[in-house]
Every structure is written in C-alpha cells, then in structure tokens.
Amino acid sequence: MTLKLQMLGTGSAFAKTYFNNNALIYDEQYTLLVDCGVTAPQALHQMNKPFNEIDAVLITHIHADHVGGLEELAFTMKFRFQRKMKLYIAEALVDTLWENTLKGGMYQKDEIMQLSDVFDVCPLKPAMAYDITNGLRIELLPTQHIPGKDSYSIYINEHIFYSADMTFNPLLLHHLVNTRGCDVMFHECQLEGIGEVHTTLKELMSLPQSMREMIYLMHYADNKDEFVGHTAEITFLEQGKIYSF
Ligand SMILES: Nc1ccn([C@@H]2O[C@@H]3COP(=O)(O)O[C@H]3[C@H]2O)c(=O)n1
Ligand SMILES: [Zn+2]
Ligand SMILES: [Zn+2]
C-alpha cells in the first residue's frame, strides 16, 4: 500500500511564513485532510483544491492550528456544496469540539444544533485500527501534549507514525519501531528552547541513528532555515511537496 502525503503547512502554531501543520493524505482517488487549522482554507485555496475534493477530515486535538478552519469548511460544505463531510475524531473530543469550539460560531436554531448537523461524525476509539479505504488504515494513539487535554498521534498503515502535537515520548517511538514495524515518522518539532508542550529538536537528535533516519520534521518555527544542515540524518518535511511512502 503506497500512500502519498502532502503538507498543507509545516508551521508551528504561530509561524507566519508557513501555514498550520495540516496534511493531505492521498490513497488513489481518496483524500483525507489531517487537521484543519485557521490557515487550512487559505492553503487549500492556493493549491486550487476546493473543500468538496476532500473526502474526510480527521482531527488530532483541539487547538486553533488544528481545528480553527473547521467552521469555514463545514459552512462551505453545507451552504455551497449541500452536504456534510465525514469527520474522524476521537470519541473523547466529539462533545468538546462542538460545545467549546464550533457551537459559538455555527449554532442556528432548528438548523445547526449539534455537530452531526454539519459533519458526518465518525467517532474513533483510541488504539483501534480503522480501515478508511482499502489502502488507508489509521489508528489514534493517545499522546501527551497539554496537561488534562486529550490529544492523539496517528499510526498509519501499520508503519507510519504521525505525531501531531506531543511531548517527547521515546518509549512510544522505540515500541513502534521495535514491535510494530514503524519505519517512517512525521514528527512535530520545536527547534529551540525547552519542550514544555512539544518535542524539541534536541530530544529527537538524542534518538539512535537508525531512528533519526526515519524522522521527517514538521510543525516548525519560521527560522527553520537556520537549522538546515544541523539535524544529522533527520529531514525537514517541506510544505506543498508530495511524498510517497
Ligand atoms: N502551556 C502552553 C500551551 C500553549 N502554548 C502555545 O500555544 C500553542 C497552541 O498550539 P500548539 O501548536 O499546541 O502550540 C502551542 C504553544 O505554542 C504554550 O507554549 N504552552
Ligand atoms: Zn499545533
Ligand atoms: Zn497543540
């Protein structure tokens, strides 16, 4: 199963030269949007890709750079394309996405009263694999990001780890490589400072060479170019480029 991945953006939450860290995953004619941040509508517009060319959206956690574009996506689907997009979301996030994020902007008496009025909601149980298509299997892995906040990484097709936002978890990374056949990691990265809610480049550099070779960095700050050439075997993911795995 070969998948294609294209980052809509590779920036950290407040980056200004990169769009939010959101991805398109392609399996032949099927397109899954992974996270839909504030900048996702603009990024898709620049790629000439209207919302109705996307089959489903999956969200990893509730921060504006991951869900801030959902209101525009859902309104556009409802009023312009007259249909709902499929929304893959951890079951623990369903109520809070509506009550604490979307309801304020989207509520409309008798028309939009709940999340299922604007999305075809598909709640996912963590640590359970789901076949989205014949060639795309996803599993949400609960990971630490912000204290008390549910947040998930994604394990794709039994060999690709997509961290989303998380603090460094070398035990999980070793476990995935040693017992689950992981050989590619798209990992978020804080280039400088202490990683209170993110994983730092320094932490990723502390992994063995064999694991560094698997890592593609994403969710990085505007000064990323200062670090090119200083990441040993680790590679930077480039916004807009299509990768095959
Ligand atoms: N305890 C926190 C909480 C949040 N933040 C910043 O807010 C951003 C929210 O999106 P993010 O991509 O998770 O990155 C977070 C931090 O930049 C932070 O730096 N410390
Ligand atoms: Zn983020
Ligand atoms: Zn976050």
mmCIF file of C-alpha atoms in Angstrom, residues 9-91:
data_model
loop_
_atom_site.group_PDB
_atom_site.id
_atom_site.type_symbol
_atom_site.label_atom_id
_atom_site.label_comp_id
_atom_site.label_asym_id
_atom_site.label_seq_id
_atom_site.Cartn_x
_atom_site.Cartn_y
_atom_site.Cartn_z
ATOM 1 C CA GLY A 9 1.527 23.633 6.017
ATOM 2 C CA THR A 10 4.514 22.736 8.138
ATOM 3 C CA GLY A 11 4.469 25.666 10.563
ATOM 4 C CA SER A 12 4.211 25.828 14.318
ATOM 5 C CA ALA A 13 1.058 27.355 15.798
ATOM 6 C CA PHE A 14 2.256 30.950 15.476
ATOM 7 C CA ALA A 15 4.526 30.641 12.421
ATOM 8 C CA LYS A 16 3.961 33.368 9.858
ATOM 9 C CA THR A 17 5.918 32.077 6.857
ATOM 10 C CA TYR A 18 4.399 28.596 6.939
ATOM 11 C CA PHE A 19 0.772 27.536 7.085
ATOM 12 C CA ASN A 20 -0.556 25.492 10.021
ATOM 13 C CA ASN A 21 0.699 21.945 10.296
ATOM 14 C CA ASN A 22 -2.105 20.212 8.406
ATOM 15 C CA ALA A 23 -1.745 17.366 5.913
ATOM 16 C CA LEU A 24 -3.421 15.791 2.944
ATOM 17 C CA ILE A 25 -3.112 12.013 2.717
ATOM 18 C CA TYR A 26 -3.962 10.524 -0.649
ATOM 19 C CA ASP A 27 -4.903 6.930 -1.374
ATOM 20 C CA GLU A 28 -5.507 6.841 -5.107
ATOM 21 C CA GLN A 29 -8.681 8.955 -5.563
ATOM 22 C CA TYR A 30 -9.329 9.312 -1.823
ATOM 23 C CA THR A 31 -8.165 12.398 0.091
ATOM 24 C CA LEU A 32 -8.032 12.662 3.868
ATOM 25 C CA LEU A 33 -7.328 16.033 5.484
ATOM 26 C CA VAL A 34 -5.425 15.638 8.738
ATOM 27 C CA ASP A 35 -6.263 18.627 10.920
ATOM 28 C CA CYS A 36 -7.868 21.795 9.625
ATOM 29 C CA GLY A 37 -6.299 24.830 11.237
ATOM 30 C CA VAL A 38 -7.010 28.530 10.825
ATOM 31 C CA THR A 39 -4.849 28.674 7.681
ATOM 32 C CA ALA A 40 -6.159 25.479 6.018
ATOM 33 C CA PRO A 41 -8.829 27.221 3.877
ATOM 34 C CA GLN A 42 -6.218 29.657 2.510
ATOM 35 C CA ALA A 43 -3.671 26.874 1.942
ATOM 36 C CA LEU A 44 -6.244 24.777 0.060
ATOM 37 C CA HIS A 45 -7.282 27.809 -1.969
ATOM 38 C CA GLN A 46 -3.667 28.381 -3.019
ATOM 39 C CA MET A 47 -3.484 24.721 -4.094
ATOM 40 C CA ASN A 48 -6.666 25.131 -6.141
ATOM 41 C CA LYS A 49 -8.325 22.449 -4.071
ATOM 42 C CA PRO A 50 -11.923 23.165 -3.041
ATOM 43 C CA PHE A 51 -13.298 21.555 0.129
ATOM 44 C CA ASN A 52 -15.524 19.220 -1.887
ATOM 45 C CA GLU A 53 -12.466 17.466 -3.331
ATOM 46 C CA ILE A 54 -11.657 16.245 0.183
ATOM 47 C CA ASP A 55 -13.359 13.047 1.299
ATOM 48 C CA ALA A 56 -12.897 13.336 5.042
ATOM 49 C CA VAL A 57 -11.181 15.289 7.776
ATOM 50 C CA LEU A 58 -9.515 13.822 10.837
ATOM 51 C CA ILE A 59 -8.563 15.922 13.820
ATOM 52 C CA THR A 60 -5.852 15.186 16.357
ATOM 53 C CA HIS A 61 -6.666 17.690 19.113
ATOM 54 C CA ILE A 62 -8.384 20.970 19.777
ATOM 55 C CA HIS A 63 -6.034 23.860 19.145
ATOM 56 C CA ALA A 64 -6.707 26.574 16.582
ATOM 57 C CA ASP A 65 -3.857 25.481 14.295
ATOM 58 C CA HIS A 66 -5.570 22.058 14.078
ATOM 59 C CA VAL A 67 -9.311 22.857 14.150
ATOM 60 C CA GLY A 68 -9.617 26.609 13.520
ATOM 61 C CA GLY A 69 -10.606 26.116 9.867
ATOM 62 C CA LEU A 70 -13.429 23.655 10.550
ATOM 63 C CA GLU A 71 -16.119 26.329 10.780
ATOM 64 C CA GLU A 72 -15.361 27.596 7.272
ATOM 65 C CA LEU A 73 -15.078 24.051 5.972
ATOM 66 C CA ALA A 74 -18.425 22.985 7.471
ATOM 67 C CA PHE A 75 -20.321 26.137 6.427
ATOM 68 C CA THR A 76 -18.930 25.879 2.899
ATOM 69 C CA MET A 77 -19.873 22.206 2.643
ATOM 70 C CA LYS A 78 -23.401 22.895 3.919
ATOM 71 C CA PHE A 79 -24.302 26.073 2.057
ATOM 72 C CA ARG A 80 -22.212 25.765 -1.102
ATOM 73 C CA PHE A 81 -21.956 22.027 -1.664
ATOM 74 C CA GLN A 82 -25.125 20.929 0.239
ATOM 75 C CA ARG A 83 -23.512 18.027 2.028
ATOM 76 C CA LYS A 84 -21.623 17.049 5.136
ATOM 77 C CA MET A 85 -18.011 15.983 5.212
ATOM 78 C CA LYS A 86 -17.009 12.873 7.101
ATOM 79 C CA LEU A 87 -15.271 13.802 10.356
ATOM 80 C CA TYR A 88 -12.980 11.255 12.018
ATOM 81 C CA ILE A 89 -12.495 12.264 15.616
ATOM 82 C CA ALA A 90 -11.601 10.562 18.898
ATOM 83 C CA GLU A 91 -14.809 9.883 20.772
#
